[in-house]
Structures are given as C-alpha cells and as structure tokens.
Coordinates of N, CA and C in Angstrom, one line a residue:
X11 N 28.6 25.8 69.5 CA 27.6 25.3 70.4 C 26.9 24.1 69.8
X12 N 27.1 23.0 70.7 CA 26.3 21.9 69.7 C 24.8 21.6 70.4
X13 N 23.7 20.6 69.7 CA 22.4 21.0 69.9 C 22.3 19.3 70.3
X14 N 21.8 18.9 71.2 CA 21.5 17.6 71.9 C 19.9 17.2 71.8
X15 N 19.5 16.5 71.2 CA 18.3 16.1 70.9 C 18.2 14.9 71.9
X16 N 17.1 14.4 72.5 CA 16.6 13.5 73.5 C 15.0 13.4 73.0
X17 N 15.0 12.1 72.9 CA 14.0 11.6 72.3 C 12.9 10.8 73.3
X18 N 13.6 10.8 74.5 CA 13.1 10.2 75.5 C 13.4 10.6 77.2
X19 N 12.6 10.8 77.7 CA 13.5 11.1 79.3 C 12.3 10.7 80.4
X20 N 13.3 10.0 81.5 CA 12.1 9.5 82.5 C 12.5 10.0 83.8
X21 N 11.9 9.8 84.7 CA 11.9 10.2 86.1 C 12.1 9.1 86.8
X22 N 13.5 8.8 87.4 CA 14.1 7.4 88.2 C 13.7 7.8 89.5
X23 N 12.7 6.5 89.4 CA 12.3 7.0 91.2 C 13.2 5.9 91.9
X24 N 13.1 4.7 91.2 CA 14.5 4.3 91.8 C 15.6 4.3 92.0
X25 N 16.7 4.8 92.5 CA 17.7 4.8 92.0 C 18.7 3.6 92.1
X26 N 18.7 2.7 92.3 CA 19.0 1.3 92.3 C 18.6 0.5 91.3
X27 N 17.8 0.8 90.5 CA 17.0 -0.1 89.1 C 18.4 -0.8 88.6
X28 N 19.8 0.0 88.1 CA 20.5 -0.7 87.4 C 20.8 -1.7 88.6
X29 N 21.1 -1.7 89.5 CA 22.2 -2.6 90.7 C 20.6 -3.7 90.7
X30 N 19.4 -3.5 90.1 CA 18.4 -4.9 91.3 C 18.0 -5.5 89.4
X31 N 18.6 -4.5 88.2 CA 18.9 -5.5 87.4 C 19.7 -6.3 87.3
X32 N 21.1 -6.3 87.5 CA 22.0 -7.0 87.6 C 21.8 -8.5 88.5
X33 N 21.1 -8.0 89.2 CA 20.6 -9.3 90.6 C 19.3 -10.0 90.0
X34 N 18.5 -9.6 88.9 CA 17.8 -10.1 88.5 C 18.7 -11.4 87.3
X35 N 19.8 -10.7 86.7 CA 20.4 -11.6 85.5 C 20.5 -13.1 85.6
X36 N 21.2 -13.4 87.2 CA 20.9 -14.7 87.0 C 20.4 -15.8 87.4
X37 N 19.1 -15.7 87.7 CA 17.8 -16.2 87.2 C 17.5 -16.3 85.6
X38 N 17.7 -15.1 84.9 CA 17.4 -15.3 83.6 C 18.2 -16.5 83.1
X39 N 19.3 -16.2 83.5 CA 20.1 -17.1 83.0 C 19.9 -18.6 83.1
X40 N 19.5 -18.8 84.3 CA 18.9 -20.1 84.8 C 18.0 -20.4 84.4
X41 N 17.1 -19.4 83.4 CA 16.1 -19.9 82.9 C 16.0 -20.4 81.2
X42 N 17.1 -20.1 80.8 CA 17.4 -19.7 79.5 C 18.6 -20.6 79.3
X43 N 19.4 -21.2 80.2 CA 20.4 -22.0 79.9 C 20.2 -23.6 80.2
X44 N 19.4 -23.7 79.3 CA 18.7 -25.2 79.5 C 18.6 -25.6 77.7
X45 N 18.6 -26.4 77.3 CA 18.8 -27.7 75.9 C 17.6 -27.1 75.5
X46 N 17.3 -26.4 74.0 CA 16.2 -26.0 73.3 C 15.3 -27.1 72.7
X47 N 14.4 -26.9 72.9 CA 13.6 -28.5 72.8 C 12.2 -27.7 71.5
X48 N 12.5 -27.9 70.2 CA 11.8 -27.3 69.5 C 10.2 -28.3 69.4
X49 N 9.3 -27.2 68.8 CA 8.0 -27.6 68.7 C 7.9 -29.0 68.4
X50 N 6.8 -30.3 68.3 CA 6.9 -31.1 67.9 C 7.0 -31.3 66.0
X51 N 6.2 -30.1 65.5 CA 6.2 -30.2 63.9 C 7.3 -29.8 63.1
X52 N 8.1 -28.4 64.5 CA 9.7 -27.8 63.6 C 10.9 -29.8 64.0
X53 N 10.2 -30.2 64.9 CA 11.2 -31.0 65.5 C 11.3 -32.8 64.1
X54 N 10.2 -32.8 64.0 CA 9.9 -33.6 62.5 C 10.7 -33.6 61.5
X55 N 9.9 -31.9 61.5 CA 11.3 -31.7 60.1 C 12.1 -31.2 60.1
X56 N 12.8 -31.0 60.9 CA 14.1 -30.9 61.0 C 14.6 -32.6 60.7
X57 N 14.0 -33.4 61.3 CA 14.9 -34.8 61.6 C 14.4 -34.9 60.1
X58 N 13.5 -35.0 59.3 CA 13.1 -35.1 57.9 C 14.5 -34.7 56.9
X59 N 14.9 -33.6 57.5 CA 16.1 -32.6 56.6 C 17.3 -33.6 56.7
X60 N 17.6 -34.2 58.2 CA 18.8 -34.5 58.6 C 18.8 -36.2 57.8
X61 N 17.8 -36.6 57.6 CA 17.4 -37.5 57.1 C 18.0 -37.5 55.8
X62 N 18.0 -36.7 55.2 CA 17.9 -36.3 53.8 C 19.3 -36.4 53.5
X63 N 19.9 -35.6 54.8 CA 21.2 -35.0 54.1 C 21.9 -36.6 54.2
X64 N 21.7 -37.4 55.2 CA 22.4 -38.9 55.1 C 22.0 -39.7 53.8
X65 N 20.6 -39.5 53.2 CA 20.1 -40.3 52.6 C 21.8 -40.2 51.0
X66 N 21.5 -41.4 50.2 CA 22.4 -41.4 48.9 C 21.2 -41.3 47.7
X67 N 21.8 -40.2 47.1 CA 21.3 -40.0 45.8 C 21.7 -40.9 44.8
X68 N 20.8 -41.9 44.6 CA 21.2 -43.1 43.7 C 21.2 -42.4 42.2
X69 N 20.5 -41.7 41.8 CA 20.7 -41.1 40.4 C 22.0 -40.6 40.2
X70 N 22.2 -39.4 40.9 CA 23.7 -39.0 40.9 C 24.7 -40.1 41.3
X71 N 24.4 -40.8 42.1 CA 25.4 -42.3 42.6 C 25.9 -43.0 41.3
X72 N 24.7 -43.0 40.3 CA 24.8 -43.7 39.0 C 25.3 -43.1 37.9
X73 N 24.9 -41.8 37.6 CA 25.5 -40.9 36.9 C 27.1 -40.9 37.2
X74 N 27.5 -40.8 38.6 CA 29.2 -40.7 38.5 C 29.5 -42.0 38.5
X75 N 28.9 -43.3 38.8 CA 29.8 -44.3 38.4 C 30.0 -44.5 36.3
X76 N 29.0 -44.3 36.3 CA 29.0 -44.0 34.0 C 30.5 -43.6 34.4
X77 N 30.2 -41.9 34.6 CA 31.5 -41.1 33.9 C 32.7 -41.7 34.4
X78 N 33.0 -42.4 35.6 CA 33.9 -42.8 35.9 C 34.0 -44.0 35.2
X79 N 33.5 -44.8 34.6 CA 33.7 -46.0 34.1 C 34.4 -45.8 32.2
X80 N 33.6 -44.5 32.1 CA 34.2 -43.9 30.7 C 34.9 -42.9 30.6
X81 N 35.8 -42.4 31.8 CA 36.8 -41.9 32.1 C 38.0 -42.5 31.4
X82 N 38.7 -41.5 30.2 CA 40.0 -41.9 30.2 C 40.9 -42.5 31.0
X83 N 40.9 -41.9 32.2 CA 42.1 -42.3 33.3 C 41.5 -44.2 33.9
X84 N 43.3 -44.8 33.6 CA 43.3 -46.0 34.1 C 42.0 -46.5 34.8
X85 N 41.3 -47.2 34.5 CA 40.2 -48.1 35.4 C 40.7 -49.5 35.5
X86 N 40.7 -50.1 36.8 CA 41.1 -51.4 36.7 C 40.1 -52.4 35.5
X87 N 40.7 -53.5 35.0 CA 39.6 -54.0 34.3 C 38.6 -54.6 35.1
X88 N 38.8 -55.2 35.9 CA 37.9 -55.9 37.2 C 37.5 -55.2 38.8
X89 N 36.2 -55.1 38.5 CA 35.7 -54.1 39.7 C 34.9 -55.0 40.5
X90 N 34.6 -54.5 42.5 CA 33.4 -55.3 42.7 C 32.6 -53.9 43.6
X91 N 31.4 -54.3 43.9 CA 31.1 -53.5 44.0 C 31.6 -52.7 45.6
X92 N 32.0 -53.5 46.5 CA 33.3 -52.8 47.2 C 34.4 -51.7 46.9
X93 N 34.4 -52.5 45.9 CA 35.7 -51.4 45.4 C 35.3 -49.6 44.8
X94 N 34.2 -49.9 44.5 CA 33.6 -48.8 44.3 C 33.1 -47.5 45.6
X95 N 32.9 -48.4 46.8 CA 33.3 -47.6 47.6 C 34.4 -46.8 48.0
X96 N 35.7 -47.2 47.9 CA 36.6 -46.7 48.2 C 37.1 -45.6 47.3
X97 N 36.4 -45.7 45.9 CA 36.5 -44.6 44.7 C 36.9 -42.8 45.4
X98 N 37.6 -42.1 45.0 CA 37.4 -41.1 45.6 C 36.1 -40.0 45.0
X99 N 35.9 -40.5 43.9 CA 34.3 -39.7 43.4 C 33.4 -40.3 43.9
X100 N 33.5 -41.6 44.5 CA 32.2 -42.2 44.8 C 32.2 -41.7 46.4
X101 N 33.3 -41.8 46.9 CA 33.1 -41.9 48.7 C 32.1 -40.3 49.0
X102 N 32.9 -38.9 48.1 CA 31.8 -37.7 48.4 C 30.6 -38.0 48.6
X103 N 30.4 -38.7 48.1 CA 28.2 -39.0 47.8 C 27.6 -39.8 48.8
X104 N 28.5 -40.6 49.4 CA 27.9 -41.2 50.5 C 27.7 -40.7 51.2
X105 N 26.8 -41.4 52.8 CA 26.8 -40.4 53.8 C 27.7 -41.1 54.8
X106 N 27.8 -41.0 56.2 CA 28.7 -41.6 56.8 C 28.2 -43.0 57.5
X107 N 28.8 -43.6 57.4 CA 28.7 -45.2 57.8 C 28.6 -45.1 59.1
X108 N 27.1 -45.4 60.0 CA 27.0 -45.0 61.3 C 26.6 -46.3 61.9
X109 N 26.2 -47.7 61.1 CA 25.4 -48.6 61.7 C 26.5 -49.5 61.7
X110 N 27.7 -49.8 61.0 CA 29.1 -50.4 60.6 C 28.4 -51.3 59.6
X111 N 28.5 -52.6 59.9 CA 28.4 -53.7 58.8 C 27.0 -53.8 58.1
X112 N 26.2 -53.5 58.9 CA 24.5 -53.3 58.3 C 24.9 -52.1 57.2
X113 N 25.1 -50.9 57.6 CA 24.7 -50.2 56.5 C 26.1 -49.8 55.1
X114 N 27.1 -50.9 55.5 CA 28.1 -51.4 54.4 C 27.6 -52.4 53.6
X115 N 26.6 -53.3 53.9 CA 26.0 -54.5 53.2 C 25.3 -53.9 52.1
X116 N 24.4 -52.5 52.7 CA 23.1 -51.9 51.9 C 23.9 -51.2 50.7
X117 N 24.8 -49.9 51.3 CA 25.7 -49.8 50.1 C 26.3 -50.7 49.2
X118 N 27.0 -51.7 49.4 CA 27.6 -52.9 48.3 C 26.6 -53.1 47.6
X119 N 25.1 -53.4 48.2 CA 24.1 -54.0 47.4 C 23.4 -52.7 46.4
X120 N 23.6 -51.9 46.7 CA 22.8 -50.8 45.8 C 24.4 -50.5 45.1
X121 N 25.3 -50.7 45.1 CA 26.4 -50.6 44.1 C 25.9 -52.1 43.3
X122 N 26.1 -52.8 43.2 CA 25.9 -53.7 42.8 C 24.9 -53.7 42.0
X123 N 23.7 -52.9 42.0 CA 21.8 -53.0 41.5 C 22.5 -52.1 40.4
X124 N 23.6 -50.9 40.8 CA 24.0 -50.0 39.4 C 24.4 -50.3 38.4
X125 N 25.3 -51.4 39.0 CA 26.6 -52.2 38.0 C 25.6 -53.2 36.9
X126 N 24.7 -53.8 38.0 CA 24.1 -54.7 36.9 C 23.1 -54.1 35.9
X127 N 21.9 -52.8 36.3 CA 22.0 -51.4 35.4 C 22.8 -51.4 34.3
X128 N 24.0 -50.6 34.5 CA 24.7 -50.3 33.7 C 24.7 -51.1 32.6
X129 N 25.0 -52.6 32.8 CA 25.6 -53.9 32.1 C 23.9 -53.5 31.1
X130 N 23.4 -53.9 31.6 CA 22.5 -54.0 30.5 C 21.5 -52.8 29.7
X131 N 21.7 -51.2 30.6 CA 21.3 -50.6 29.6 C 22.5 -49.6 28.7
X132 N 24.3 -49.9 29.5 CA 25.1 -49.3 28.8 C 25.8 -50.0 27.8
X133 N 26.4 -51.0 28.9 CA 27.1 -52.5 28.4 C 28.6 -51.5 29.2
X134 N 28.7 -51.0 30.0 CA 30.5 -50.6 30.2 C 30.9 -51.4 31.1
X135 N 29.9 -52.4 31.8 CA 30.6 -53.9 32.6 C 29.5 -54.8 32.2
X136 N 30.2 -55.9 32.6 CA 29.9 -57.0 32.4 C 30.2 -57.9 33.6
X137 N 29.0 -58.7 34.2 CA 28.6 -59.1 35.5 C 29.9 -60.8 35.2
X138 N 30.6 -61.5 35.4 CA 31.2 -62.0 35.2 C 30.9 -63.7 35.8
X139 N 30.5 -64.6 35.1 CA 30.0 -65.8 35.4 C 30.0 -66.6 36.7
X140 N 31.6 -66.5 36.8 CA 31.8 -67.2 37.8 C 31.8 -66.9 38.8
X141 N 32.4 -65.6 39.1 CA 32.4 -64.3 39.8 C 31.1 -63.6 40.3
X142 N 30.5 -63.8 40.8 CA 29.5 -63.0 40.6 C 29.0 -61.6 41.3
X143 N 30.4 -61.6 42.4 CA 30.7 -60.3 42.8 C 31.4 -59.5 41.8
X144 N 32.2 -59.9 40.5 CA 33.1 -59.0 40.0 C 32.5 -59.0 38.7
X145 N 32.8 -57.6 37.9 CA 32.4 -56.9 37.0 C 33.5 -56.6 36.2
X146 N 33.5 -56.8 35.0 CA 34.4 -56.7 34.0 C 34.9 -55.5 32.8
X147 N 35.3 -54.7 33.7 CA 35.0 -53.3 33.0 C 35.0 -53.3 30.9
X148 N 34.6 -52.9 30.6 CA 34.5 -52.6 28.8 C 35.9 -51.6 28.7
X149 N 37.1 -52.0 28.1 CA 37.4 -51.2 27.9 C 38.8 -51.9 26.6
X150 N 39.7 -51.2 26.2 CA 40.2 -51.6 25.0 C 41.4 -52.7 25.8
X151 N 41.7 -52.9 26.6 CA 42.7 -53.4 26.8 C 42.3 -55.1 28.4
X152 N 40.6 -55.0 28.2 CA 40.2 -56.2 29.1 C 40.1 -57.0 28.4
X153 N 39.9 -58.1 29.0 CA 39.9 -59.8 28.7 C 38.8 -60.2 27.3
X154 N 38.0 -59.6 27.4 CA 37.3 -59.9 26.6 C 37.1 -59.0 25.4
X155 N 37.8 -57.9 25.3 CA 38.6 -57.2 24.3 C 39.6 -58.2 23.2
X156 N 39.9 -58.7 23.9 CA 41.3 -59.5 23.5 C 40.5 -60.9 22.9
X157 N 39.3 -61.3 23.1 CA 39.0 -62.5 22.5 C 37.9 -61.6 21.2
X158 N 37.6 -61.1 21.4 CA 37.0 -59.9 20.2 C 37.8 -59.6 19.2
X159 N 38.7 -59.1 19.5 CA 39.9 -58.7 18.2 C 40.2 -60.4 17.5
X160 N 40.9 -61.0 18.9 CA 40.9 -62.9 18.0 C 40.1 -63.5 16.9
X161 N 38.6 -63.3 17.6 CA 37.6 -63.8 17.0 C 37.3 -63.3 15.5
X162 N 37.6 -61.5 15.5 CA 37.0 -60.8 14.3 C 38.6 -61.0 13.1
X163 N 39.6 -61.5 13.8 CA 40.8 -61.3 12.8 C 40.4 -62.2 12.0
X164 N 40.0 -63.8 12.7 CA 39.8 -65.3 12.6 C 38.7 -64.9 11.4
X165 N 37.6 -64.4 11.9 CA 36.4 -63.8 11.1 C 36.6 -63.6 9.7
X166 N 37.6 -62.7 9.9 CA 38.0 -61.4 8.6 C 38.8 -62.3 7.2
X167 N 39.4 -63.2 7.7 CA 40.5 -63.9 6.9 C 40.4 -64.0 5.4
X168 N 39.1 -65.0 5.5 CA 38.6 -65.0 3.9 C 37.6 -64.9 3.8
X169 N 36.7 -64.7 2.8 CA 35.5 -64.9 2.6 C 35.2 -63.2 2.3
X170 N 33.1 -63.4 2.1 CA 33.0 -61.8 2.5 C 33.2 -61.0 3.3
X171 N 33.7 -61.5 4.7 CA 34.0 -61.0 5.7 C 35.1 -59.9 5.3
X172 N 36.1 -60.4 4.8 CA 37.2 -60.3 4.1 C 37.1 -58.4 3.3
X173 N 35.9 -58.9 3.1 CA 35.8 -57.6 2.3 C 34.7 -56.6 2.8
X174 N 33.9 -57.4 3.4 CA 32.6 -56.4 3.6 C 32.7 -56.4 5.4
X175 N 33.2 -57.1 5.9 CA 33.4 -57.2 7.3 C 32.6 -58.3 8.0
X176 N 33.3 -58.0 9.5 CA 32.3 -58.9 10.3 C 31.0 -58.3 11.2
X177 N 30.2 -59.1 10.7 CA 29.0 -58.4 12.2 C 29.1 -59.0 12.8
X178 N 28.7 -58.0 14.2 CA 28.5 -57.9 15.1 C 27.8 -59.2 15.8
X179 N 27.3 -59.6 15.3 CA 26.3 -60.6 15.8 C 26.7 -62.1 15.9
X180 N 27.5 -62.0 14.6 CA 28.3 -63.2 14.2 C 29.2 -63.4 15.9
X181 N 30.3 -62.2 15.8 CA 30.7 -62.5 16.9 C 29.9 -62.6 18.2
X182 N 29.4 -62.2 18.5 CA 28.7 -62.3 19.7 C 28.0 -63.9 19.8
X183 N 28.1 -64.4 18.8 CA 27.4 -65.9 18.7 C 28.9 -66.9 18.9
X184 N 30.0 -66.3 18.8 CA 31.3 -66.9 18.7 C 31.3 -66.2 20.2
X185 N 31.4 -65.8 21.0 CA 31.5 -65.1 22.5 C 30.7 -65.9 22.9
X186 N 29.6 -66.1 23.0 CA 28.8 -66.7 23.8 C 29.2 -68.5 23.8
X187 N 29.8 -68.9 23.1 CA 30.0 -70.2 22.9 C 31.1 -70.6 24.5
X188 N 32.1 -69.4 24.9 CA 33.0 -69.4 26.0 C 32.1 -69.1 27.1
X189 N 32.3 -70.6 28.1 CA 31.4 -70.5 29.2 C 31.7 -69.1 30.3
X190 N 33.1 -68.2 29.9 CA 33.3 -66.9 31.0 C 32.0 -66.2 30.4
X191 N 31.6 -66.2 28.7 CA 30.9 -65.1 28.5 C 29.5 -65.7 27.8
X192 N 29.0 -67.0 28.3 CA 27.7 -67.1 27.5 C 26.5 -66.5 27.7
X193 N 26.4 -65.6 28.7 CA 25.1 -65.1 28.9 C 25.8 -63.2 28.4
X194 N 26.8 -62.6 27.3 CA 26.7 -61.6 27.3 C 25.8 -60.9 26.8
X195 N 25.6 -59.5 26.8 CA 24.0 -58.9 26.4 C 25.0 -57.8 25.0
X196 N 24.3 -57.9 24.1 CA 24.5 -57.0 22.8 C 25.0 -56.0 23.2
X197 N 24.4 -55.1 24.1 CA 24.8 -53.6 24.8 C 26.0 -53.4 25.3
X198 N 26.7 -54.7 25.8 CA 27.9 -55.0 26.3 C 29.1 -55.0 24.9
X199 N 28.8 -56.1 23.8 CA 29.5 -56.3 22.8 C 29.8 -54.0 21.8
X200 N 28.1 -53.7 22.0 CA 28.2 -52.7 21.2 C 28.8 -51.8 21.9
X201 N 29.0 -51.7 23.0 CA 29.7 -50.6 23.9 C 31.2 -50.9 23.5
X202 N 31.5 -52.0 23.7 CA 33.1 -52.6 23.3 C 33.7 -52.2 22.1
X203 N 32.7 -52.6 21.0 CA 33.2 -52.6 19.9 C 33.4 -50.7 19.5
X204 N 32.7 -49.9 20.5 CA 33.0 -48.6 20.1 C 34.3 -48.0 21.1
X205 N 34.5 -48.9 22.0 CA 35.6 -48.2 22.6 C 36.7 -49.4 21.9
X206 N 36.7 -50.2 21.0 CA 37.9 -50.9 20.7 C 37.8 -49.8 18.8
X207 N 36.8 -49.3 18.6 CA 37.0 -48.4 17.2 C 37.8 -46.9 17.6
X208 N 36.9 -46.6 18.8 CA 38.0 -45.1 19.2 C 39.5 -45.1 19.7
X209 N 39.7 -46.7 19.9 CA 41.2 -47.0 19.9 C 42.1 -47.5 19.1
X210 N 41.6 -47.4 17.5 CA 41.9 -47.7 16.4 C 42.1 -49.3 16.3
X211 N 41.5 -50.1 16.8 CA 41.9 -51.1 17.1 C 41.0 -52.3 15.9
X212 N 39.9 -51.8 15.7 CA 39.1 -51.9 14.8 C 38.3 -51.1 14.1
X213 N 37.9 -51.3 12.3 CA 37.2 -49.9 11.7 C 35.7 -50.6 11.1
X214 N 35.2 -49.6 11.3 CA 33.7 -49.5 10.5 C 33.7 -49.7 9.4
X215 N 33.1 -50.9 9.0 CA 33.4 -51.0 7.1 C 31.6 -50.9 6.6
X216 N 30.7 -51.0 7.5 CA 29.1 -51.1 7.3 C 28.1 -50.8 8.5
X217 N 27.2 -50.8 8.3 CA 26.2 -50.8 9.6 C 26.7 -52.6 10.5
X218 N 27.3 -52.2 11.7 CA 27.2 -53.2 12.7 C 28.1 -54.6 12.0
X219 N 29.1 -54.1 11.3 CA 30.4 -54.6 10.5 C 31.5 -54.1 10.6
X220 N 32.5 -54.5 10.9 CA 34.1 -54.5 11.8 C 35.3 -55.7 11.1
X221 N 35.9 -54.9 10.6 CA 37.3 -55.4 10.1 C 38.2 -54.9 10.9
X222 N 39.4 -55.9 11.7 CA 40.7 -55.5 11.9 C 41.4 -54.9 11.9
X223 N 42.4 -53.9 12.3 CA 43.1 -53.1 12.0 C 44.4 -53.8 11.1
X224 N 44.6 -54.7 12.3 CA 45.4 -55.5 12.3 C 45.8 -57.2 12.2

C-alpha cells in the first residue's frame, strides 16, 4: 500500500480554466514577442563592453610584435607596417575591419608608432631612410649585418683593435657615415651586435668590444 502526500488541493469551480488558458497564450505571446529594448544605463554598458571587445590592445599588440621579431623562425629582413597585418599572431588581436579603408589607415599607423618604439627603445628594426614605410628587421643575416662584420673585420686588421677589439662606437661612427644608415640609434647597433654574437659571427673580447670571428 503506498502513501500519497498532497501538499496542496483546490476546489475548480471552473472547469474550463485549462481550455480559456490556452486562449489566453496568444496574447501573451503577442506581448512578449517583440525586440528587448534594455534600460537606458544596462544599454550604455553593454555598448561600453562591445566597445571594448573591438577596441586593440596596443600593449599586448607590442609585446607580440618584440616576440615575433625575436623569434627564431625566418623573419623577412624588410617589414612595413602592412605587412604586419597580415602576420598570423598579429591578425588574432585585432578586431574586425568594419569602416574598410579608414579604419586600415589607423591600424598601419599604430603599427608603425610600435615599430618606431621598438627602433629606439629595443633596436630590433630600424626605420630605413629612404623608405620610410619599411623597417629593417636586426637580424644576423640583414643588410646591415653584412656592412657590420665588413666594417669590424676592416677595424680588427691591425693595430689595438687587433688585439683588444673594436668598439662599438667606433663602428657606429663608420655606419653612420652611409647615407642608408646615418641617422642609426646605438639601441639598434647594440641589439645587432648581440644577435650577430649569439650567431657566432662575432666574440666579446671587452666591455662594448668585438673581434671577428672570421
């Protein structure tokens, strides 16, 4: 024998209540099936939020162009800041291009505000003279890599160079003398000369002193 507990019980004096609910439903529905139009203050911020989510995080924007620029893997030597769009690390961080040419202009130009950043507080490009759209990545095997080793072999030959090395500075006064690189910044030279050392290409003989490998 099982025991049936009721927690509730009424007296239906209607007996049609269910049938003149069902006739009531769609009205409700008519009332309720209309575009939700939230308060003016939730409606703010919400658009505040959506705002956000399009906006570009220039810190993070900057932080992955570094790592990508001192990424092992192949970097062209010559970048503009175009081309940085198309990056497949960089494109995640943007938002979506909704205005077309207006708001591809503002991107290129805030790529471009990084690059010249970089140049002068990392040195891993270099803003290129003539060029002034293109940037000249720092790496062991760019243009200006190749007049660095020339310069410091030239350097090294005789003298105390010979023995105690060449600074830093010396070259950089022999670099600047070539109209591609007369305006380079130290940061540029010292960033080079550490990725032309971690590629055995040149060694440390003193503080801000560089002999040849070869």
């Amino acid at each position: 024998m099982k025991e049936i507990s009721v927690l509730d019980h009424r007296k239906i004096v209607n007996p049609n209540v269910e049938l003149e609910r069902l006739l009531r439903l769609p009205h409700l529905y008519a009332i309720y099936n209309k575009p939700f139009t939230p308060p003016t203050t939730v409606g703010k911020q919400l658009m505040i939020t959506s705002s956000e989510k399009h906006s570009v995080n220039e810190l993070t924007l900057k932080y992955t162009i570094r790592q990508l620029l001192k990424n092992p893997l192949p970097v062209p030597c010559e970048i503009t800041p175009q081309d940085l769009l198309t990056w497949p690390g960089i494109i995640s961080l943007l938002p979506p291009v909704q205005k077309g040419q207006r708001d591809t202009q503002e991107l290129i130009r805030m790529m471009s505000s990084i690059l010249q950043e970089l140049e002068k507080t990392m040195g891993c490009v270099f803003q290129r003279n003539n060029k002034a759209d293109t940037f000249e990545v720092m790496c062991p095997d760019c243009p200006l890599a190749d007049l660095v080793k020339q310069l410091l072999s030239e350097a090294c030959q005789n003298g105390k160079n010979a023995e105690m090395g060449c600074h830093i500075l010396h070259i950089e006064h022999q670099v600047k003398r070539s109209p591609r690189y007369s305006r380079i910044h130290t940061a540029v030279l010292t960033y080079l000369f550490e990725c032309l050392e971690t590629n055995s290409d040149i060694i440390t003989v003193g503080p801000q002193r560089y002999i040849p490998v070869s």
